[in-house]
Each structure stands twice: as structure tokens, then as C-alpha cells.
Amino acid sequence: MKFILQNNSRRTRMLFANGRALPLPIFFPSISSVKTNLAPHQYVEFLTSLGQPNFLVSAYDIHHSKKKIEILSKLKDSRSKAKTTILLDSGNYESFWLRDDEWGEHTFHDVLKNNIADYNFIYDNQSPPPDISKNSEGIVASAMRCSEQSNSSTAIPIIHCHKSSLTKTVLNVISKSNFPMIGIPERILGEGLIARIATLTELRRSINANHDAYVLIHLLGTGNPISLLLFSLAGADSFDGLEWCQTAVNIENKLLYHFQQRELIKDGCVFCVDKEVEYHAATLGHNLLFYNSWMKQIQESIGNETYKDLLGTLLSKDVISELEKIWK
């Protein structure tokens, strides 16, 4: 393979938050009340009990939880004592799927005011105006309103737009304020994985070429292990996803199985071996061990420029040839 990652020397290696330096690229295990098996407070309890250094939680779920006081207390305690890095989502994902028209920016800000997060996504407009300038102004204005609500959290804009206007919109947004990171839903990058990689690669090159500071790119809703590797190589730095609590991951081939098929995976991990651990907790622990280890492997492969060998273990020569054309 002939390709070398573009601008690899410029890449930021660490995410600094709450007195802790977290290596990049990074995956934030997401907590949500939608399409998951446990209540949000149970996931918070599980992640904090295992000392997970970072995760994402939804403001919607905090606001509507019967255990709201307990969740807020647990998050504050985890941040102060364990130095956990918490990413707060606006809750628009949950309000959309639960068809809750009453959820709005003011209720999101009510949660944000509790100072439980290190970074927060803005309250995003998922049906933005097609005009790039107006869309950018709305995104920046929402970020500014967020910044007024918390003294602990850094606001991260989310870009919603058509793929054809993505690069111009991102450049417009980051030119208006000193955002350390921007969020992009993976789905707007294209229809298939190769198309998404091409879009992201071009976006990363454009940001690096037109902006002096390195701006982190966070992909929302990205938790497939192979996608995490490929998008990291294409220039993304941060991710969140629910796969860690919805599926069971095969550590050998990095493929995702149904949650109830974890027993088909014989990898000898501590959670799988200990028969005293309840099935659900064992599967979550198994997945969490994998994701933390997998991101470390991706980090090292980028830092040591050994990612070509890693790709060769997972992808066919034909697919790698397509990637070479994008990354040449």
C-alpha cells in the first residue's frame, strides 16, 4: 500500500478535559433511553462503577428520569473524584424518536446549568435553512447561548446540512468562533461507507488547509468498530454510538453480533469467563473492554503509522485499493 495519511503531523493527539488528557481518536459510549435495554440511570451506574473515563449522556434522559437527582449526583461525583470526561447531548435524538414536541432549548439549558459536563453539543436545528450563511449564523448563535448556561462545559456545534454544502458550512462556522471541535452526523456524509470516507477525507483536508488551528471532528452515531478505524484514518477524532450496549462485538474480526449471541464469542475476556456475572452486565463489560482496547490500537496505529498493516487484517485488497485512491 502506498498511501500515507495527509497532514498526520498536524493531528492533535489528546483531548484535555477536567484535569485529564484522553488520547485521540476517542470513542464515547452513549447512554440513551431509545433502543436500549436498561434505564439511563442504570447505564450511568454501570459505566461509573467500572471507572469508564469518558461517556456521553443525553440531557433529555436526565430531565425525564425518575432518578434525575441520583443521576446528577452520580455525574457530579464522577467528574470531581474520578475525573470522568462527560459529553452532554442535547436530547433531540430521544425527543425525535419518542415524538416529544415539548422538548426544547430551554429544557436542555436547564440540564446544562447543572455543570455536569466537560463538553456539550448545542441544541441543534435538524431542519436548517438551505442558505449556508443563515445556517451557520444559527449554529453559532445556538452555541453562544449554550456557553452562557454553564461554567464547566465547552459548547460543540453540530452541523446539519446537505452533503454538497458540508465543507462550506463547516468552514463558515469555524471562521466565526474558536470552536475546538465540530459535530457531524455520520449519515450526512453519504449513502455508503466509501462515499462517507471520501466526504470526510475532503472535509479534513479543507479544514486543515483553511484554518490555522486544528479543529477536532466528532461523528455522531458512529460505533461500528471497522467504521471507527476507517473514519479515524479519514480524519475524524471523536465518536459516539450505542453499539456498545445494543450488540455483542467479536474481538477477533471486529464484527457485531446480536446482543444475545455473545456466548458464541470465545475470547476468554474476564467478563465472559466469570460465570457469576449476570449475562447483561457481562455483555456490556465485554463490549466496553473491546472498545477501549480497540481505540487504543487505532491510536497507536496512527501514531506509529502501522495502520496499513491493521487494514490488511480486516479488509480485502479491492477495498483497500479504493481507499488508496481516496487517500493518495
C-alpha positions as YAML, in Angstrom:
chain: A
units: angstrom
residues:
- id: 1
  name: MET
  ca: [0.00, 0.00, 0.00]
- id: 2
  name: LYS
  ca: [1.35, 3.39, -0.99]
- id: 3
  name: PHE
  ca: [-0.84, 5.90, 0.77]
- id: 4
  name: ILE
  ca: [0.22, 7.97, 3.77]
- id: 5
  name: LEU
  ca: [-2.26, 9.89, 5.90]
- id: 6
  name: GLN
  ca: [-2.44, 13.50, 4.85]
- id: 7
  name: ASN
  ca: [-1.36, 16.12, 7.44]
- id: 8
  name: ASN
  ca: [-0.79, 13.41, 10.06]
- id: 9
  name: SER
  ca: [1.86, 15.60, 11.70]
- id: 10
  name: ARG
  ca: [-0.77, 18.29, 12.42]
- id: 11
  name: ARG
  ca: [-3.10, 15.91, 14.15]
- id: 12
  name: THR
  ca: [-3.98, 16.64, 17.77]
- id: 13
  name: ARG
  ca: [-3.15, 13.65, 19.94]
- id: 14
  name: MET
  ca: [-5.00, 14.47, 23.16]
- id: 15
  name: LEU
  ca: [-8.37, 15.75, 24.34]
- id: 16
  name: PHE
  ca: [-7.89, 17.79, 27.51]
- id: 17
  name: ALA
  ca: [-10.78, 17.99, 29.95]
- id: 18
  name: ASN
  ca: [-11.32, 18.05, 33.69]
- id: 19
  name: GLY
  ca: [-7.64, 17.64, 34.54]
- id: 20
  name: ARG
  ca: [-7.27, 14.59, 32.31]
- id: 21
  name: ALA
  ca: [-5.65, 14.05, 28.91]
- id: 22
  name: LEU
  ca: [-7.54, 11.49, 26.83]
- id: 23
  name: PRO
  ca: [-5.78, 10.02, 23.77]
- id: 24
  name: LEU
  ca: [-7.34, 10.62, 20.35]
- id: 25
  name: PRO
  ca: [-9.16, 9.29, 18.39]
- id: 26
  name: ILE
  ca: [-11.69, 8.60, 21.14]
- id: 27
  name: PHE
  ca: [-14.99, 6.75, 21.40]
- id: 28
  name: PHE
  ca: [-17.69, 7.93, 23.82]
- id: 29
  name: PRO
  ca: [-20.06, 5.10, 24.83]
- id: 30
  name: SER
  ca: [-23.52, 6.64, 24.55]
- id: 31
  name: ILE
  ca: [-26.35, 6.39, 27.06]
- id: 32
  name: SER
  ca: [-29.89, 6.69, 25.76]
- id: 33
  name: SER
  ca: [-33.43, 5.68, 26.67]
- id: 34
  name: VAL
  ca: [-34.14, 4.89, 23.00]
- id: 35
  name: LYS
  ca: [-33.48, 1.44, 21.50]
- id: 36
  name: THR
  ca: [-31.63, 0.18, 24.60]
- id: 37
  name: ASN
  ca: [-32.37, -2.42, 27.26]
- id: 38
  name: LEU
  ca: [-31.71, -0.58, 30.52]
- id: 39
  name: ALA
  ca: [-32.77, 2.73, 32.01]
- id: 40
  name: PRO
  ca: [-30.29, 5.63, 31.66]
- id: 41
  name: HIS
  ca: [-29.51, 5.71, 35.39]
- id: 42
  name: GLN
  ca: [-28.53, 2.04, 35.21]
- id: 43
  name: TYR
  ca: [-26.05, 2.72, 32.40]
- id: 44
  name: VAL
  ca: [-24.62, 5.67, 34.34]
- id: 45
  name: GLU
  ca: [-24.19, 3.42, 37.37]
- id: 46
  name: PHE
  ca: [-22.56, 0.70, 35.28]
- id: 47
  name: LEU
  ca: [-20.09, 2.97, 33.50]
- id: 48
  name: THR
  ca: [-19.06, 4.85, 36.61]
- id: 49
  name: SER
  ca: [-18.71, 1.65, 38.64]
- id: 50
  name: LEU
  ca: [-16.21, 0.33, 36.08]
- id: 51
  name: GLY
  ca: [-14.31, 3.62, 36.02]
- id: 52
  name: GLN
  ca: [-15.02, 4.34, 32.34]
- id: 53
  name: PRO
  ca: [-13.02, 7.54, 31.73]
- id: 54
  name: ASN
  ca: [-15.49, 9.08, 29.27]
- id: 55
  name: PHE
  ca: [-19.05, 8.69, 28.05]
- id: 56
  name: LEU
  ca: [-22.00, 10.58, 26.53]
- id: 57
  name: VAL
  ca: [-25.32, 11.13, 28.27]
- id: 58
  name: SER
  ca: [-28.49, 12.77, 26.96]
- id: 59
  name: ALA
  ca: [-29.94, 15.87, 28.61]
- id: 60
  name: TYR
  ca: [-33.38, 14.56, 27.67]
- id: 61
  name: ASP
  ca: [-32.89, 11.37, 29.64]
- id: 62
  name: ILE
  ca: [-31.58, 13.23, 32.66]
- id: 63
  name: HIS
  ca: [-34.50, 15.65, 32.63]
- id: 64
  name: HIS
  ca: [-37.15, 12.92, 32.32]
- id: 65
  name: SER
  ca: [-35.61, 10.30, 34.57]
- id: 66
  name: LYS
  ca: [-37.36, 9.29, 37.77]
- id: 67
  name: LYS
  ca: [-33.81, 9.11, 39.13]
- id: 68
  name: LYS
  ca: [-32.87, 12.62, 38.00]
- id: 69
  name: ILE
  ca: [-31.40, 13.70, 41.34]
- id: 70
  name: GLU
  ca: [-29.42, 10.47, 41.60]
- id: 71
  name: ILE
  ca: [-28.08, 10.80, 38.03]
- id: 72
  name: LEU
  ca: [-26.99, 14.40, 38.56]
- id: 73
  name: SER
  ca: [-25.30, 13.46, 41.82]
- id: 74
  name: LYS
  ca: [-23.53, 10.48, 40.24]
- id: 75
  name: LEU
  ca: [-22.29, 12.54, 37.30]
- id: 76
  name: LYS
  ca: [-21.00, 15.35, 39.51]
- id: 77
  name: ASP
  ca: [-19.32, 12.89, 41.82]
- id: 78
  name: SER
  ca: [-17.72, 11.02, 38.93]
- id: 79
  name: ARG
  ca: [-16.38, 14.23, 37.41]
- id: 80
  name: SER
  ca: [-14.96, 15.53, 40.68]
- id: 81
  name: LYS
  ca: [-13.49, 12.30, 42.08]
- id: 82
  name: ALA
  ca: [-12.70, 10.10, 39.08]
- id: 83
  name: LYS
  ca: [-12.10, 12.99, 36.66]
- id: 84
  name: THR
  ca: [-14.53, 11.39, 34.21]
- id: 85
  name: THR
  ca: [-14.96, 13.31, 30.94]
- id: 86
  name: ILE
  ca: [-18.67, 13.69, 30.23]
- id: 87
  name: LEU
  ca: [-20.16, 14.72, 26.90]
- id: 88
  name: LEU
  ca: [-23.73, 16.04, 27.14]
- id: 89
  name: ASP
  ca: [-26.08, 15.63, 24.18]
- id: 90
  name: SER
  ca: [-29.00, 17.98, 23.51]
- id: 91
  name: GLY
  ca: [-31.61, 15.22, 23.70]
- id: 92
  name: ASN
  ca: [-33.03, 15.86, 20.25]
- id: 93
  name: TYR
  ca: [-32.37, 12.23, 19.29]
- id: 94
  name: GLU
  ca: [-34.61, 10.98, 22.10]
- id: 95
  name: SER
  ca: [-37.29, 13.63, 21.63]
- id: 96
  name: PHE
  ca: [-37.50, 12.76, 17.92]
- id: 97
  name: TRP
  ca: [-37.94, 9.02, 18.43]
- id: 98
  name: LEU
  ca: [-40.26, 9.49, 21.39]
- id: 99
  name: ARG
  ca: [-42.23, 12.14, 19.49]
- id: 100
  name: ASP
  ca: [-41.96, 14.62, 22.32]
- id: 101
  name: ASP
  ca: [-42.76, 18.04, 20.90]
- id: 102
  name: GLU
  ca: [-42.43, 19.69, 24.30]
- id: 103
  name: TRP
  ca: [-38.68, 19.19, 24.50]
- id: 104
  name: GLY
  ca: [-36.92, 22.43, 23.62]
- id: 105
  name: GLU
  ca: [-33.82, 24.54, 24.02]
- id: 106
  name: HIS
  ca: [-34.95, 25.93, 27.37]
- id: 107
  name: THR
  ca: [-35.30, 22.47, 28.93]
- id: 108
  name: PHE
  ca: [-31.91, 21.48, 27.50]
- id: 109
  name: HIS
  ca: [-30.38, 24.58, 29.08]
- id: 110
  name: ASP
  ca: [-31.99, 23.71, 32.41]
- id: 111
  name: VAL
  ca: [-29.96, 20.50, 32.46]
- id: 112
  name: LEU
  ca: [-26.82, 22.19, 31.16]
- id: 113
  name: LYS
  ca: [-26.90, 24.65, 34.07]
- id: 114
  name: ASN
  ca: [-26.12, 21.81, 36.47]
- id: 115
  name: ASN
  ca: [-22.45, 21.86, 35.32]
- id: 116
  name: ILE
  ca: [-22.24, 18.09, 34.91]
- id: 117
  name: ALA
  ca: [-20.38, 18.04, 31.58]
- id: 118
  name: ASP
  ca: [-17.00, 18.93, 30.15]
- id: 119
  name: TYR
  ca: [-18.29, 19.26, 26.59]
- id: 120
  name: ASN
  ca: [-21.82, 19.67, 25.32]
- id: 121
  name: PHE
  ca: [-23.39, 19.59, 21.90]
- id: 122
  name: ILE
  ca: [-25.57, 22.55, 21.09]
- id: 123
  name: TYR
  ca: [-29.34, 22.44, 20.78]
- id: 124
  name: ASP
  ca: [-29.26, 21.71, 17.06]
- id: 125
  name: ASN
  ca: [-31.67, 22.62, 14.29]
- id: 126
  name: GLN
  ca: [-32.17, 19.39, 12.35]
- id: 127
  name: SER
  ca: [-34.10, 21.17, 9.57]
- id: 128
  name: PRO
  ca: [-31.81, 24.13, 8.91]
- id: 129
  name: PRO
  ca: [-32.25, 26.75, 6.18]
- id: 130
  name: PRO
  ca: [-30.55, 25.81, 2.89]
- id: 131
  name: ASP
  ca: [-28.68, 29.12, 2.81]
- id: 132
  name: ILE
  ca: [-25.15, 28.43, 4.14]
- id: 133
  name: SER
  ca: [-24.74, 31.83, 5.76]
- id: 134
  name: LYS
  ca: [-28.07, 31.70, 7.61]
- id: 135
  name: ASN
  ca: [-27.49, 28.11, 8.70]
- id: 136
  name: SER
  ca: [-24.01, 28.99, 10.01]
- id: 137
  name: GLU
  ca: [-25.32, 32.01, 11.89]
- id: 138
  name: GLY
  ca: [-27.98, 29.87, 13.56]
- id: 139
  name: ILE
  ca: [-25.44, 27.24, 14.59]
- id: 140
  name: VAL
  ca: [-23.06, 29.80, 16.08]
- id: 141
  name: ALA
  ca: [-25.90, 31.61, 17.87]
- id: 142
  name: SER
  ca: [-27.06, 28.36, 19.47]
- id: 143
  name: ALA
  ca: [-23.50, 27.63, 20.61]
- id: 144
  name: MET
  ca: [-23.23, 31.08, 22.16]
- id: 145
  name: ARG
  ca: [-26.48, 30.59, 24.06]
- id: 146
  name: CYS
  ca: [-25.16, 27.27, 25.37]
- id: 147
  name: SER
  ca: [-21.94, 28.89, 26.53]
- id: 148
  name: GLU
  ca: [-23.93, 31.27, 28.72]
- id: 149
  name: GLN
  ca: [-25.56, 28.40, 30.64]
- id: 150
  name: SER
  ca: [-22.57, 26.51, 32.06]
- id: 151
  name: ASN
  ca: [-19.24, 27.37, 33.60]
- id: 152
  name: SER
  ca: [-17.87, 23.83, 33.24]
- id: 153
  name: SER
  ca: [-18.76, 22.84, 29.67]
- id: 154
  name: THR
  ca: [-17.45, 23.78, 26.22]
- id: 155
  name: ALA
  ca: [-20.14, 24.06, 23.54]
- id: 156
  name: ILE
  ca: [-19.65, 21.98, 20.40]
- id: 157
  name: PRO
  ca: [-21.66, 22.96, 17.29]
- id: 158
  name: ILE
  ca: [-23.47, 20.29, 15.30]
- id: 159
  name: ILE
  ca: [-23.60, 20.77, 11.54]
- id: 160
  name: HIS
  ca: [-26.81, 19.77, 9.76]
- id: 161
  name: CYS
  ca: [-26.87, 20.39, 6.02]
- id: 162
  name: HIS
  ca: [-26.78, 18.63, 2.66]
- id: 163
  name: LYS
  ca: [-23.55, 16.83, 1.86]
- id: 164
  name: SER
  ca: [-22.89, 19.19, -1.06]
- id: 165
  name: SER
  ca: [-22.69, 22.20, 1.28]
- id: 166
  name: LEU
  ca: [-20.96, 20.49, 4.22]
- id: 167
  name: THR
  ca: [-17.42, 21.77, 3.70]
- id: 168
  name: LYS
  ca: [-18.52, 25.37, 3.09]
- id: 169
  name: THR
  ca: [-20.84, 25.29, 6.10]
- id: 170
  name: VAL
  ca: [-18.15, 23.89, 8.41]
- id: 171
  name: LEU
  ca: [-15.57, 26.44, 7.24]
- id: 172
  name: ASN
  ca: [-18.12, 29.22, 7.70]
- id: 173
  name: VAL
  ca: [-18.96, 28.08, 11.25]
- id: 174
  name: ILE
  ca: [-15.37, 27.70, 12.46]
- id: 175
  name: SER
  ca: [-14.42, 31.04, 10.94]
- id: 176
  name: LYS
  ca: [-16.94, 32.76, 13.21]
- id: 177
  name: SER
  ca: [-15.72, 31.42, 16.54]
- id: 178
  name: ASN
  ca: [-12.84, 29.48, 18.06]
- id: 179
  name: PHE
  ca: [-14.58, 26.09, 18.33]
- id: 180
  name: PRO
  ca: [-12.17, 23.29, 19.34]
- id: 181
  name: MET
  ca: [-14.48, 20.64, 17.87]
- id: 182
  name: ILE
  ca: [-17.41, 20.34, 15.48]
- id: 183
  name: GLY
  ca: [-20.02, 17.59, 15.41]
- id: 184
  name: ILE
  ca: [-21.35, 15.98, 12.23]
- id: 185
  name: PRO
  ca: [-23.98, 13.22, 11.98]
- id: 186
  name: GLU
  ca: [-22.34, 10.34, 10.12]
- id: 187
  name: ARG
  ca: [-25.40, 9.86, 7.93]
- id: 188
  name: ILE
  ca: [-24.97, 13.20, 6.10]
- id: 189
  name: LEU
  ca: [-21.56, 12.16, 4.75]
- id: 190
  name: GLY
  ca: [-23.07, 9.95, 2.05]
- id: 191
  name: GLU
  ca: [-25.04, 6.82, 1.27]
- id: 192
  name: GLY
  ca: [-22.34, 4.15, 1.66]
- id: 193
  name: LEU
  ca: [-19.19, 3.76, 3.71]
- id: 194
  name: ILE
  ca: [-16.74, 4.51, 0.89]
- id: 195
  name: ALA
  ca: [-18.67, 7.64, -0.08]
- id: 196
  name: ARG
  ca: [-18.68, 8.75, 3.55]
- id: 197
  name: ILE
  ca: [-14.94, 8.20, 3.85]
- id: 198
  name: ALA
  ca: [-14.36, 10.29, 0.70]
- id: 199
  name: THR
  ca: [-16.53, 13.14, 2.01]
- id: 200
  name: LEU
  ca: [-14.83, 13.12, 5.41]
- id: 201
  name: THR
  ca: [-11.35, 12.99, 3.86]
- id: 202
  name: GLU
  ca: [-12.08, 16.04, 1.73]
- id: 203
  name: LEU
  ca: [-13.57, 17.87, 4.72]
- id: 204
  name: ARG
  ca: [-10.50, 17.20, 6.87]
- id: 205
  name: ARG
  ca: [-8.17, 18.40, 4.12]
- id: 206
  name: SER
  ca: [-10.21, 21.57, 3.63]
- id: 207
  name: ILE
  ca: [-10.28, 22.39, 7.35]
- id: 208
  name: ASN
  ca: [-6.54, 21.87, 7.67]
- id: 209
  name: ALA
  ca: [-5.85, 23.97, 4.58]
- id: 210
  name: ASN
  ca: [-8.11, 26.88, 5.52]
- id: 211
  name: HIS
  ca: [-7.90, 27.06, 9.31]
- id: 212
  name: ASP
  ca: [-4.75, 27.65, 11.33]
- id: 213
  name: ALA
  ca: [-5.87, 25.76, 14.44]
- id: 214
  name: TYR
  ca: [-6.55, 22.04, 14.32]
- id: 215
  name: VAL
  ca: [-10.32, 21.51, 14.74]
- id: 216
  name: LEU
  ca: [-11.47, 18.14, 16.05]
- id: 217
  name: ILE
  ca: [-14.21, 16.36, 14.09]
- id: 218
  name: HIS
  ca: [-16.76, 14.35, 16.07]
- id: 219
  name: LEU
  ca: [-19.02, 11.92, 14.21]
- id: 220
  name: LEU
  ca: [-22.38, 11.39, 15.86]
- id: 221
  name: GLY
  ca: [-23.85, 7.90, 15.78]
- id: 222
  name: THR
  ca: [-20.66, 6.07, 14.81]
- id: 223
  name: GLY
  ca: [-19.95, 2.92, 16.82]
- id: 224
  name: ASN
  ca: [-19.18, 0.19, 14.30]
- id: 225
  name: PRO
  ca: [-15.60, -0.96, 15.02]
- id: 226
  name: ILE
  ca: [-14.44, -1.06, 11.40]
- id: 227
  name: SER
  ca: [-16.05, 2.31, 10.72]
- id: 228
  name: LEU
  ca: [-14.24, 3.73, 13.76]
- id: 229
  name: LEU
  ca: [-10.92, 2.71, 12.23]
- id: 230
  name: LEU
  ca: [-11.66, 3.97, 8.72]
- id: 231
  name: PHE
  ca: [-13.17, 7.26, 9.81]
- id: 232
  name: SER
  ca: [-10.23, 7.82, 12.16]
- id: 233
  name: LEU
  ca: [-7.86, 7.36, 9.24]
- id: 234
  name: ALA
  ca: [-10.01, 9.73, 7.17]
- id: 235
  name: GLY
  ca: [-9.57, 12.49, 9.74]
- id: 236
  name: ALA
  ca: [-12.23, 12.13, 12.44]
- id: 237
  name: ASP
  ca: [-11.09, 12.41, 16.05]
- id: 238
  name: SER
  ca: [-14.09, 11.60, 18.22]
- id: 239
  name: PHE
  ca: [-17.16, 9.38, 18.05]
- id: 240
  name: ASP
  ca: [-20.22, 8.30, 20.00]
- id: 241
  name: GLY
  ca: [-22.54, 5.35, 19.50]
- id: 242
  name: LEU
  ca: [-24.92, 2.89, 21.13]
- id: 243
  name: GLU
  ca: [-23.44, -0.28, 19.66]
- id: 244
  name: TRP
  ca: [-21.60, -0.99, 22.92]
- id: 245
  name: CYS
  ca: [-24.96, -1.58, 24.66]
- id: 246
  name: GLN
  ca: [-27.02, -2.88, 21.72]
- id: 247
  name: THR
  ca: [-24.81, -5.62, 20.27]
- id: 248
  name: ALA
  ca: [-22.02, -8.06, 21.15]
- id: 249
  name: VAL
  ca: [-18.68, -7.48, 19.46]
- id: 250
  name: ASN
  ca: [-16.39, -10.20, 18.16]
- id: 251
  name: ILE
  ca: [-12.92, -9.14, 19.24]
- id: 252
  name: GLU
  ca: [-11.20, -11.24, 16.59]
- id: 253
  name: ASN
  ca: [-12.87, -9.94, 13.42]
- id: 254
  name: LYS
  ca: [-14.39, -6.71, 14.84]
- id: 255
  name: LEU
  ca: [-17.88, -7.70, 13.66]
- id: 256
  name: LEU
  ca: [-21.05, -7.02, 15.66]
- id: 257
  name: TYR
  ca: [-23.38, -9.85, 16.72]
- id: 258
  name: HIS
  ca: [-26.85, -9.75, 18.23]
- id: 259
  name: PHE
  ca: [-26.72, -8.87, 21.93]
- id: 260
  name: GLN
  ca: [-27.92, -12.37, 22.84]
- id: 261
  name: GLN
  ca: [-25.15, -14.04, 20.81]
- id: 262
  name: ARG
  ca: [-22.21, -13.02, 23.00]
- id: 263
  name: GLU
  ca: [-21.79, -16.62, 24.16]
- id: 264
  name: LEU
  ca: [-20.81, -17.57, 20.60]
- id: 265
  name: ILE
  ca: [-17.69, -15.44, 21.08]
- id: 266
  name: LYS
  ca: [-14.99, -17.37, 22.90]
- id: 267
  name: ASP
  ca: [-12.26, -14.83, 23.61]
- id: 268
  name: GLY
  ca: [-11.56, -15.51, 27.28]
- id: 269
  name: CYS
  ca: [-12.24, -11.95, 28.46]
- id: 270
  name: VAL
  ca: [-12.72, -11.53, 32.21]
- id: 271
  name: PHE
  ca: [-16.46, -10.84, 31.85]
- id: 272
  name: CYS
  ca: [-17.08, -13.88, 29.67]
- id: 273
  name: VAL
  ca: [-15.10, -16.23, 31.89]
- id: 274
  name: ASP
  ca: [-16.69, -15.22, 35.20]
- id: 275
  name: LYS
  ca: [-19.93, -17.23, 35.33]
- id: 276
  name: GLU
  ca: [-21.07, -15.30, 38.40]
- id: 277
  name: VAL
  ca: [-21.59, -12.13, 36.35]
- id: 278
  name: GLU
  ca: [-25.17, -11.71, 35.09]
- id: 279
  name: TYR
  ca: [-25.48, -12.04, 31.29]
- id: 280
  name: HIS
  ca: [-26.42, -8.44, 30.56]
- id: 281
  name: ALA
  ca: [-23.62, -6.99, 32.69]
- id: 282
  name: ALA
  ca: [-21.14, -9.48, 31.25]
- id: 283
  name: THR
  ca: [-22.00, -8.48, 27.69]
- id: 284
  name: LEU
  ca: [-21.75, -4.78, 28.44]
- id: 285
  name: GLY
  ca: [-18.42, -5.31, 30.19]
- id: 286
  name: HIS
  ca: [-17.16, -7.46, 27.32]
- id: 287
  name: ASN
  ca: [-18.06, -4.73, 24.82]
- id: 288
  name: LEU
  ca: [-16.61, -1.93, 26.90]
- id: 289
  name: LEU
  ca: [-13.29, -3.75, 27.25]
- id: 290
  name: PHE
  ca: [-13.19, -4.15, 23.49]
- id: 291
  name: TYR
  ca: [-13.98, -0.54, 22.61]
- id: 292
  name: ASN
  ca: [-11.37, 0.86, 24.99]
- id: 293
  name: SER
  ca: [-8.76, -1.59, 23.69]
- id: 294
  name: TRP
  ca: [-9.73, -1.07, 20.04]
- id: 295
  name: MET
  ca: [-9.43, 2.72, 20.26]
- id: 296
  name: LYS
  ca: [-6.00, 2.32, 21.86]
- id: 297
  name: GLN
  ca: [-4.98, 0.10, 18.96]
- id: 298
  name: ILE
  ca: [-6.24, 2.69, 16.46]
- id: 299
  name: GLN
  ca: [-4.40, 5.47, 18.31]
- id: 300
  name: GLU
  ca: [-1.15, 3.50, 18.24]
- id: 301
  name: SER
  ca: [-1.52, 2.53, 14.59]
- id: 302
  name: ILE
  ca: [-1.89, 6.19, 13.61]
- id: 303
  name: GLY
  ca: [0.90, 7.38, 15.87]
- id: 304
  name: ASN
  ca: [3.29, 4.65, 14.68]
- id: 305
  name: GLU
  ca: [1.99, 4.70, 11.09]
- id: 306
  name: THR
  ca: [1.25, 0.99, 11.22]
- id: 307
  name: TYR
  ca: [-2.38, 1.42, 10.18]
- id: 308
  name: LYS
  ca: [-1.68, -0.15, 6.79]
- id: 309
  name: ASP
  ca: [-0.97, -3.48, 8.47]
- id: 310
  name: LEU
  ca: [-4.13, -3.15, 10.53]
- id: 311
  name: LEU
  ca: [-6.23, -2.52, 7.41]
- id: 312
  name: GLY
  ca: [-4.73, -5.58, 5.79]
- id: 313
  name: THR
  ca: [-6.08, -7.82, 8.54]
- id: 314
  name: LEU
  ca: [-9.67, -6.60, 8.12]
- id: 315
  name: LEU
  ca: [-10.29, -5.61, 4.51]
- id: 316
  name: SER
  ca: [-9.91, -7.16, 1.07]
- id: 317
  name: LYS
  ca: [-7.33, -5.91, -1.41]
- id: 318
  name: ASP
  ca: [-10.11, -4.48, -3.58]
- id: 319
  name: VAL
  ca: [-11.48, -2.34, -0.74]
- id: 320
  name: ILE
  ca: [-8.00, -1.21, 0.24]
- id: 321
  name: SER
  ca: [-7.40, -0.23, -3.40]
- id: 322
  name: GLU
  ca: [-10.49, 2.00, -3.26]
- id: 323
  name: LEU
  ca: [-9.19, 3.63, -0.09]
- id: 324
  name: GLU
  ca: [-5.79, 4.21, -1.71]
- id: 325
  name: LYS
  ca: [-7.48, 6.25, -4.42]
- id: 326
  name: ILE
  ca: [-9.17, 8.44, -1.80]
- id: 327
  name: TRP
  ca: [-6.12, 8.87, 0.42]
- id: 328
  name: LYS
  ca: [-3.42, 9.16, -2.24]
...
